[in-house]
Short mmCIF file of C-alpha atoms and ligand atoms in Angstrom, two decimals:
data_model
loop_
_atom_site.label_atom_id
_atom_site.label_comp_id
_atom_site.label_asym_id
_atom_site.label_seq_id
_atom_site.Cartn_x
_atom_site.Cartn_y
_atom_site.Cartn_z
CA MET A 1 -27.12 -8.16 -16.26
CA ASP A 2 -26.41 -8.14 -12.54
CA GLU A 3 -25.14 -4.94 -11.02
CA LYS A 4 -21.43 -4.10 -11.39
CA ILE A 5 -19.06 -5.10 -8.57
CA LEU A 6 -15.78 -3.22 -8.53
CA VAL A 7 -12.57 -4.43 -6.90
CA THR A 8 -13.00 -2.02 -4.06
CA GLN A 9 -15.12 0.85 -2.78
CA SER A 10 -13.96 3.73 -0.61
CA SER A 11 -14.84 3.62 3.08
CA MET A 12 -16.50 6.91 3.96
CA PRO A 13 -18.08 8.61 6.96
CA THR A 14 -21.72 9.60 6.51
CA TYR A 15 -22.32 12.70 4.42
CA GLU A 16 -23.67 14.52 7.50
CA GLU A 17 -20.63 13.63 9.59
CA TYR A 18 -18.16 14.96 7.03
CA ILE A 19 -20.18 18.10 6.31
CA GLU A 20 -20.44 18.85 10.03
CA ALA A 21 -16.70 18.26 10.45
CA ILE A 22 -15.65 20.59 7.62
CA LYS A 23 -18.04 23.42 8.66
CA PRO A 24 -15.43 25.28 10.77
CA LEU A 25 -13.35 25.79 7.62
CA TRP A 26 -15.98 28.30 6.45
CA GLU A 27 -15.22 30.33 9.58
CA SER A 28 -11.46 30.02 9.60
CA CYS A 29 -10.90 30.01 5.82
CA TRP A 30 -7.75 28.02 6.60
CA LEU A 31 -7.60 25.23 4.05
CA THR A 32 -4.02 24.00 3.94
CA ASN A 33 -0.37 24.69 4.96
CA MET A 34 -0.20 22.49 8.07
CA GLY A 35 -3.45 23.75 9.57
CA GLU A 36 -4.96 22.54 12.83
CA TYR A 37 -6.56 19.43 11.29
CA HIS A 38 -3.31 18.40 9.63
CA GLN A 39 -1.62 18.68 13.02
CA GLU A 40 -4.43 16.85 14.80
CA LEU A 41 -4.37 13.98 12.31
CA GLU A 42 -0.60 13.69 12.73
CA ARG A 43 -1.12 13.38 16.51
CA GLN A 44 -3.88 10.80 16.20
CA LEU A 45 -2.14 8.69 13.55
CA LYS A 46 1.11 8.66 15.49
CA ALA A 47 -0.79 7.01 18.32
CA TYR A 48 -2.90 4.71 16.14
CA LEU A 49 0.00 3.51 14.01
CA ASP A 50 2.20 3.23 17.11
CA VAL A 51 5.15 5.04 15.54
CA PRO A 52 7.71 7.44 17.02
CA GLU A 53 7.35 10.15 14.33
CA ILE A 54 5.05 10.87 11.40
CA SER A 55 4.83 13.40 8.59
CA LEU A 56 1.63 13.66 6.55
CA MET A 57 1.82 14.04 2.77
CA VAL A 58 -0.54 14.80 -0.09
CA ASN A 59 -0.41 11.17 -1.25
CA GLY A 60 1.55 7.95 -0.78
CA HIS A 61 3.64 8.42 -3.89
CA MET A 62 4.92 11.84 -2.87
CA ALA A 63 5.60 10.43 0.60
CA LEU A 64 7.89 7.87 -1.07
CA GLU A 65 9.59 10.46 -3.25
CA MET A 66 10.10 12.82 -0.31
CA ILE A 67 11.61 10.27 2.06
CA ILE A 68 13.97 8.91 -0.60
CA GLN A 69 15.04 12.48 -1.33
CA ALA A 70 15.43 13.24 2.39
CA PHE A 71 18.23 10.67 2.67
CA GLY A 72 20.24 12.57 0.04
CA PHE A 73 21.66 9.56 -1.80
CA PRO A 74 24.16 10.41 -4.56
CA GLU A 75 22.70 10.42 -8.08
CA GLY A 76 23.05 7.03 -9.78
CA SER A 77 23.12 5.07 -6.52
CA GLU A 78 21.38 1.71 -6.49
CA VAL A 79 18.31 0.78 -4.48
CA ILE A 80 17.37 -2.88 -4.10
CA THR A 81 13.63 -3.20 -4.44
CA THR A 82 10.79 -5.49 -5.47
CA PRO A 83 9.12 -5.47 -8.88
CA PHE A 84 5.95 -7.07 -7.46
CA THR A 85 4.21 -3.86 -6.48
CA PHE A 86 2.24 -0.89 -7.76
CA VAL A 87 4.38 1.10 -10.18
CA SER A 88 4.68 4.00 -7.72
CA THR A 89 7.41 2.17 -5.78
CA THR A 90 9.70 1.94 -8.80
CA HIS A 91 8.87 5.39 -10.18
CA ALA A 92 9.72 7.01 -6.82
CA ILE A 93 13.25 5.58 -6.99
CA VAL A 94 13.79 6.54 -10.63
CA ARG A 95 12.34 10.03 -10.21
CA ASN A 96 14.99 10.56 -7.51
CA ARG A 97 17.67 9.77 -10.15
CA LEU A 98 18.51 6.47 -8.49
CA ILE A 99 18.66 3.03 -10.06
CA PRO A 100 16.23 0.29 -9.03
CA VAL A 101 17.87 -3.12 -8.75
CA PHE A 102 15.12 -5.69 -8.67
CA CYS A 103 15.19 -8.56 -6.21
CA ASP A 104 12.93 -11.57 -6.79
CA ILE A 105 10.09 -12.36 -4.39
CA LYS A 106 8.98 -15.37 -2.37
CA ASN A 107 6.26 -17.58 -3.75
CA SER A 108 4.92 -18.01 -0.21
CA ASP A 109 3.89 -14.41 0.56
CA GLY A 110 4.86 -12.19 -2.38
CA THR A 111 7.40 -10.14 -0.40
CA MET A 112 11.06 -9.60 -1.29
CA ASP A 113 13.15 -12.78 -1.11
CA GLU A 114 15.65 -11.83 1.58
CA ALA A 115 17.91 -14.76 0.58
CA LYS A 116 18.54 -13.04 -2.77
CA ILE A 117 19.36 -9.54 -1.52
CA GLU A 118 23.04 -9.92 -0.71
CA ASP A 119 23.98 -11.07 -4.23
CA LEU A 120 22.60 -7.82 -5.60
CA ILE A 121 24.65 -5.51 -3.35
CA THR A 122 27.40 -3.54 -5.12
CA GLU A 123 29.55 -0.58 -4.06
CA LYS A 124 26.78 1.65 -5.44
CA THR A 125 24.00 0.21 -3.25
CA VAL A 126 22.61 2.69 -0.73
CA ALA A 127 19.25 1.29 0.34
CA ILE A 128 16.77 -1.56 0.37
CA LEU A 129 13.17 -0.66 -0.45
CA PRO A 130 10.86 -3.64 0.17
CA VAL A 131 7.04 -3.60 0.08
CA HIS A 132 4.68 -5.15 2.63
CA VAL A 133 2.58 -6.17 -0.34
CA TYR A 134 -1.17 -6.62 0.45
CA GLY A 135 -0.14 -6.01 4.09
CA ASN A 136 2.04 -9.18 4.13
CA VAL A 137 4.96 -8.32 6.36
CA CYS A 138 8.48 -8.71 4.91
CA ASN A 139 11.23 -10.60 6.75
CA ILE A 140 12.09 -7.55 8.82
CA GLU A 141 14.87 -9.09 10.95
CA GLU A 142 16.82 -10.53 8.03
CA ILE A 143 16.48 -7.39 5.90
CA GLN A 144 17.72 -5.29 8.85
CA ARG A 145 20.64 -7.67 9.45
CA ILE A 146 21.73 -7.38 5.81
CA ALA A 147 21.29 -3.59 5.84
CA ASP A 148 23.32 -3.24 9.04
CA ASN A 149 26.11 -5.46 7.69
CA HIS A 150 26.43 -3.36 4.54
CA GLY A 151 25.60 0.10 5.91
CA LEU A 152 22.36 0.43 3.91
CA ARG A 153 19.15 2.31 4.66
CA VAL A 154 15.85 0.43 4.80
CA ILE A 155 12.75 2.23 3.55
CA TYR A 156 9.55 0.19 3.62
CA ASP A 157 6.72 0.80 1.23
CA ALA A 158 3.92 0.11 3.71
CA ALA A 159 1.20 1.54 1.44
CA HIS A 160 -0.95 -1.55 2.10
CA ALA A 161 -0.09 -2.06 5.75
CA PHE A 162 -2.12 0.58 7.58
CA GLY A 163 -2.52 -0.40 11.23
CA VAL A 164 -0.60 -3.68 10.93
CA LYS A 165 1.37 -4.64 14.04
CA TYR A 166 4.43 -6.86 13.95
CA LYS A 167 5.65 -8.47 17.16
CA GLY A 168 3.47 -6.03 19.07
CA ARG A 169 4.88 -2.89 17.44
CA GLY A 170 3.48 -0.66 14.72
CA ILE A 171 4.79 -1.82 11.33
CA GLY A 172 5.87 1.75 10.57
CA SER A 173 8.38 1.73 13.42
CA TYR A 174 10.74 -0.71 11.63
CA GLY A 175 13.59 0.20 9.28
CA ASP A 176 14.75 3.79 8.77
CA ALA A 177 11.34 4.85 7.48
CA SER A 178 8.03 3.53 6.18
CA VAL A 179 5.53 5.02 3.79
CA PHE A 180 1.75 4.66 4.00
CA SER A 181 -0.89 5.46 1.40
CA PHE A 182 -4.25 6.88 2.42
CA HIS A 183 -5.66 6.76 -1.12
CA ALA A 184 -9.43 6.37 -1.59
CA THR A 185 -8.91 2.65 -2.30
CA LYS A 186 -7.12 1.89 0.97
CA VAL A 187 -8.28 0.49 4.33
CA PHE A 188 -7.99 4.03 5.71
CA ASN A 189 -8.33 7.01 3.39
CA THR A 190 -7.96 10.77 3.39
CA ILE A 191 -9.33 10.90 -0.21
CA GLU A 192 -5.75 11.13 -1.45
CA GLY A 193 -3.05 11.12 1.17
CA GLY A 194 -0.07 9.44 2.69
CA ALA A 195 2.52 9.59 5.42
CA VAL A 196 6.12 8.82 6.24
CA THR A 197 6.89 7.29 9.64
CA PHE A 198 10.37 7.14 11.18
CA SER A 199 12.36 7.43 14.42
CA ASP A 200 15.01 10.03 13.63
CA LYS A 201 13.58 13.42 14.74
CA ASP A 202 15.79 15.30 12.25
CA LEU A 203 13.84 13.67 9.45
CA TYR A 204 10.71 15.50 10.58
CA GLU A 205 12.34 18.86 9.82
CA LYS A 206 13.78 17.62 6.52
CA LEU A 207 10.41 16.29 5.38
CA TYR A 208 8.69 19.46 6.56
CA ASN A 209 11.01 21.47 4.33
CA LEU A 210 10.65 19.10 1.41
CA LYS A 211 6.86 19.15 1.54
CA ASN A 212 6.55 22.94 1.85
CA PHE A 213 9.16 24.59 -0.38
CA GLY A 214 11.73 24.77 2.44
CA ILE A 215 9.80 27.74 3.88
CA ARG A 216 10.67 28.42 7.55
CA GLY A 217 9.42 31.98 7.82
CA GLU A 218 7.96 34.78 5.71
CA GLU A 219 11.40 35.81 4.62
CA CYS A 220 13.24 32.56 5.11
CA VAL A 221 13.50 29.72 2.63
CA ALA A 222 16.00 27.42 4.28
CA SER A 223 16.22 24.68 1.66
CA ILE A 224 14.91 23.54 -1.72
CA GLY A 225 11.59 21.77 -1.47
CA ALA A 226 8.49 20.72 -3.35
CA ASN A 227 4.82 21.01 -2.39
CA ALA A 228 3.54 17.73 -1.00
CA LYS A 229 1.38 18.80 1.94
CA MET A 230 -1.89 17.22 2.98
CA ASN A 231 -4.67 19.81 3.00
CA GLU A 232 -7.35 20.36 5.64
CA LEU A 233 -10.23 18.71 3.74
CA GLN A 234 -8.11 15.59 3.37
CA ALA A 235 -7.09 15.69 7.04
CA ILE A 236 -10.73 16.05 8.16
CA MET A 237 -11.73 13.05 6.01
CA GLY A 238 -8.96 11.16 7.80
CA LEU A 239 -10.13 12.25 11.25
CA CYS A 240 -13.67 11.10 10.41
CA ASN A 241 -12.54 7.77 8.96
CA LEU A 242 -10.20 7.13 11.88
CA LYS A 243 -13.18 7.26 14.26
CA HIS A 244 -14.64 4.24 12.44
CA ILE A 245 -11.48 2.32 11.68
CA GLU A 246 -12.00 -0.52 14.17
CA GLN A 247 -15.46 -1.15 12.75
CA ALA A 248 -14.14 -0.95 9.17
CA VAL A 249 -11.41 -3.51 9.85
CA ALA A 250 -13.87 -5.77 11.69
CA ALA A 251 -16.24 -5.67 8.69
CA ARG A 252 -13.35 -6.56 6.40
CA LYS A 253 -12.32 -9.41 8.68
CA GLU A 254 -15.81 -10.90 8.57
CA ARG A 255 -15.81 -10.81 4.76
CA PHE A 256 -12.28 -12.14 4.62
CA LEU A 257 -13.22 -15.16 6.73
CA TYR A 258 -16.30 -15.81 4.60
CA TYR A 259 -14.25 -15.86 1.38
CA ARG A 260 -11.59 -18.04 3.03
CA GLU A 261 -14.12 -20.52 4.29
CA HIS A 262 -15.64 -20.90 0.84
CA LEU A 263 -12.46 -20.85 -1.23
CA GLN A 264 -10.07 -22.90 0.84
CA GLU A 265 -11.41 -26.20 -0.45
CA VAL A 266 -11.28 -25.14 -4.10
CA LYS A 267 -8.61 -27.14 -5.88
CA GLY A 268 -6.12 -24.91 -7.67
CA ILE A 269 -6.84 -21.76 -5.64
CA ARG A 270 -4.07 -20.83 -3.23
CA PHE A 271 -3.65 -18.00 -0.71
CA PHE A 272 -0.48 -16.26 0.39
CA ASP A 273 0.96 -17.55 3.68
CA GLU A 274 0.19 -15.61 6.83
CA ASN A 275 2.93 -14.42 9.17
CA LYS A 276 2.14 -15.63 12.69
CA ASP A 277 3.93 -12.66 14.27
CA ALA A 278 1.97 -10.09 12.29
CA GLY A 279 -1.54 -8.73 12.64
CA LYS A 280 -3.80 -8.30 9.62
CA ASN A 281 -5.64 -5.29 8.26
CA TYR A 282 -7.54 -7.23 5.57
CA ALA A 283 -6.56 -4.73 2.88
CA TYR A 284 -6.95 -6.96 -0.18
CA PHE A 285 -8.13 -10.44 -1.06
CA PRO A 286 -5.55 -11.86 -3.49
CA ILE A 287 -5.92 -15.41 -4.76
CA LEU A 288 -3.40 -17.41 -6.76
CA ILE A 289 -4.68 -19.49 -9.65
CA GLU A 290 -2.54 -22.62 -9.88
CA ASP A 291 -2.11 -25.06 -12.74
CA ASP A 292 -4.64 -27.51 -11.33
CA TYR A 293 -7.49 -24.98 -11.46
CA ALA A 294 -9.94 -25.31 -14.35
CA MET A 295 -8.64 -22.25 -16.18
CA ASN A 296 -5.80 -19.79 -15.99
CA ARG A 297 -5.87 -16.41 -14.27
CA ASP A 298 -6.72 -14.44 -17.39
CA ALA A 299 -9.62 -16.72 -18.25
CA LEU A 300 -11.01 -16.37 -14.72
CA TYR A 301 -10.61 -12.59 -14.93
CA ASP A 302 -12.58 -12.61 -18.22
CA LEU A 303 -15.22 -14.93 -16.83
CA LEU A 304 -15.76 -12.63 -13.85
CA ARG A 305 -15.99 -9.63 -16.20
CA SER A 306 -18.65 -11.39 -18.23
CA HIS A 307 -20.63 -11.48 -14.98
CA ASN A 308 -20.00 -7.76 -14.37
CA ILE A 309 -17.44 -8.50 -11.63
CA TYR A 310 -14.32 -6.36 -11.86
CA ALA A 311 -11.49 -8.25 -10.18
CA ARG A 312 -8.05 -6.74 -10.80
CA LYS A 313 -4.64 -8.15 -11.67
CA TYR A 314 -2.82 -6.45 -8.78
CA PHE A 315 0.12 -6.65 -9.54
CA TYR A 316 0.60 -7.52 -13.19
CA PRO A 317 2.84 -7.00 -15.00
CA ILE A 318 5.73 -6.69 -12.57
CA THR A 319 7.10 -3.15 -12.74
CA ALA A 320 10.36 -4.35 -14.35
CA ASP A 321 8.29 -5.55 -17.31
CA MET A 322 6.24 -2.39 -17.75
CA GLU A 323 6.69 -0.59 -21.04
CA CYS A 324 8.78 2.18 -19.51
CA TYR A 325 11.25 -0.24 -17.84
CA ALA A 326 11.11 -3.43 -19.92
CA SER A 327 14.05 -2.72 -22.20
CA GLN A 328 16.34 -2.18 -19.21
CA TYR A 329 15.25 -5.22 -17.21
CA ALA A 330 14.32 -7.90 -19.76
CA GLY A 331 17.24 -10.05 -18.60
CA ALA A 332 16.65 -9.65 -14.85
CA GLU A 333 16.24 -12.96 -12.99
CA LEU A 334 12.77 -12.44 -11.53
CA SER A 335 11.17 -15.77 -12.30
CA THR A 336 9.11 -16.08 -9.11
CA ALA A 337 7.82 -12.52 -9.37
CA ARG A 338 6.84 -13.09 -13.01
CA LYS A 339 5.09 -16.36 -12.14
CA VAL A 340 3.19 -14.99 -9.13
CA SER A 341 2.24 -11.89 -11.09
CA LYS A 342 0.84 -14.07 -13.89
CA ASN A 343 -1.26 -16.11 -11.47
CA VAL A 344 -2.56 -13.56 -9.00
CA LEU A 345 -6.02 -12.02 -8.99
CA THR A 346 -7.43 -9.66 -6.35
CA ILE A 347 -11.13 -10.23 -6.11
CA PRO A 348 -13.60 -7.54 -4.99
CA PHE A 349 -13.13 -6.83 -1.33
CA TYR A 350 -14.24 -3.89 0.81
CA GLU A 351 -16.00 -2.91 3.99
CA LYS A 352 -19.53 -2.74 2.58
CA LEU A 353 -19.32 -5.70 0.18
CA GLU A 354 -22.59 -7.58 0.64
CA LYS A 355 -22.98 -11.28 1.21
CA GLU A 356 -25.07 -11.64 -1.95
CA GLN A 357 -22.31 -9.98 -3.93
CA MET A 358 -19.73 -12.31 -2.39
CA ASN A 359 -21.92 -15.27 -3.24
CA ARG A 360 -22.13 -14.11 -6.85
CA ILE A 361 -18.34 -13.96 -6.98
CA LEU A 362 -17.91 -17.31 -5.25
CA GLN A 363 -20.37 -18.92 -7.63
CA CYS A 364 -18.20 -17.92 -10.58
CA ILE A 365 -15.01 -19.28 -9.00
CA LYS A 366 -16.33 -22.45 -7.38
CA GLY A 367 -17.52 -25.62 -9.00
CA ARG A 368 -15.11 -25.32 -11.91
CA GLU A 369 -12.33 -27.48 -10.52
CA LYS A 370 -10.74 -29.89 -12.98
N1 LIG B 1 3.01 1.91 -3.14
C1 LIG B 1 2.10 0.92 -3.29
C2 LIG B 1 2.54 -0.48 -2.98
C3 LIG B 1 0.80 1.19 -3.71
O1 LIG B 1 -0.09 0.19 -3.87
C4 LIG B 1 0.43 2.54 -3.96
C5 LIG B 1 -0.92 2.85 -4.42
C6 LIG B 1 1.40 3.55 -3.78
C7 LIG B 1 2.68 3.19 -3.37
C8 LIG B 1 1.12 4.99 -4.03
O2 LIG B 1 0.18 5.53 -3.14
P1 LIG B 1 -0.80 6.75 -3.61
O3 LIG B 1 0.06 7.82 -4.19
O4 LIG B 1 -1.79 6.21 -4.57
O5 LIG B 1 -1.42 7.17 -2.29
C9 LIG B 1 -5.16 2.16 -7.22
C10 LIG B 1 -4.83 3.36 -6.36
O6 LIG B 1 -5.02 4.57 -7.06
C11 LIG B 1 -3.46 3.35 -5.75
O7 LIG B 1 -3.50 4.23 -4.63
C12 LIG B 1 -3.07 1.97 -5.25
N2 LIG B 1 -1.71 1.92 -4.78
C13 LIG B 1 -3.25 0.95 -6.36
C14 LIG B 1 -2.91 -0.45 -5.90
O8 LIG B 1 -4.62 0.95 -6.75
P2 LIG B 1 -5.78 1.95 -9.77
O9 LIG B 1 -5.22 2.59 -11.00
O10 LIG B 1 -5.98 0.49 -9.79
O11 LIG B 1 -7.16 2.67 -9.32
P3 LIG B 1 -8.58 2.72 -10.04
O12 LIG B 1 -8.90 4.13 -10.35
O13 LIG B 1 -8.62 1.73 -11.17
O14 LIG B 1 -9.55 2.26 -8.87
C15 LIG B 1 -9.70 0.92 -8.48
C16 LIG B 1 -11.08 0.74 -7.88
O15 LIG B 1 -11.19 1.46 -6.67
C17 LIG B 1 -12.22 1.26 -8.74
O16 LIG B 1 -12.64 0.25 -9.61
C18 LIG B 1 -13.30 1.62 -7.73
C19 LIG B 1 -12.53 1.95 -6.48
N3 LIG B 1 -12.45 3.40 -6.24
C20 LIG B 1 -11.56 4.15 -6.96
C21 LIG B 1 -11.47 5.50 -6.74
C22 LIG B 1 -10.49 6.34 -7.52
C23 LIG B 1 -13.28 3.98 -5.29
O17 LIG B 1 -14.10 3.29 -4.65
N4 LIG B 1 -13.16 5.32 -5.04
C24 LIG B 1 -12.30 6.10 -5.74
O18 LIG B 1 -12.24 7.33 -5.48
O19 LIG B 1 -4.79 2.37 -8.56
#
């Protein structure tokens, strides 16, 4: 059996580079609580992501929970969101005691269908929470127009959109706030990690309190908060990985183009549309298996597995259909999301994926057209 190929593989600095970088911690013994590396990574990411403000978090999910909480929406308020995402997006809303109202997606790029948002707005709606899924940029202008007309907040889940620029500006500078994930599986990682980006300076203080128990001095706890801080070992991993980010994205681009070149002629395999105003970070390689392909998505997934190739069904099922939500949302009109979710497959894709491995994957997919 050929060697296993997983859907992704963490990008890492060399062992020596990381070990050298963490050495000073054995002098300082300062491992967390907004240490110097946490602060330095905030400075560097603010510049790299081209955002006005940033707050680092222990992971992307807590970043989502913290920013939703920071807005202080009344319990039971409704948040319009997409079900075509990783379950974190939906959980973060529910764990804040808010109600997700699912909006269908567009077949073209998998992002929220902005034409369907307004019908879902009620007197209880407080926010729109779309996802730049796979790094595909949502219709930012239209979502903002709707939000402004109805006095709603816009919080983007930008977990997949690290470094993406839209119309020349960092993607995290749009809306009221955006959330990034720096999980081990992402284009840029801090092992686990995440960040919230935003413009309103007051949010920095609110998030600071929320991520560190509300502590403002040895004898002063100013507000009620959790613990969601990024520690120094995570921050140092981020500083090391950030040094190599251009190279990492370039390596991904090369592999992306190779896959595209070989798959674009395959009948029944479709790609999501690209937004001409947006840059790409080559985070994932999703393909859509259409009816005129030789087999359905699940059969292709199984075929790849039989060759020791671990593609993943990101994102299936849609979150509204997951066991913990299904009874509430069985009747929701989400036909495009359900269809896309049933047809999508993300094939192995990462910085160090070798050409031979890509050829093995391509061989399984190609030459099977009806
Ligand atoms: N919003 C969205 C839209 C998201 O996609 C995510 C996370 C979040 C919010 C929340 O952000 P975080 O709190 O996670 O920062 C993975 C990731 O764990 C998750 O971060 C990611 N989205 C999601 C799409 O994918 P799983 O359950 O598929 O991971 P797992 O353990 O099956 O790993 C997948 C593959 O990655 C493995 O086969 C090999 C590779 N891998 C994995 C790990 C853990 C590595 O190379 N190194 C590793 O350390 O969720």
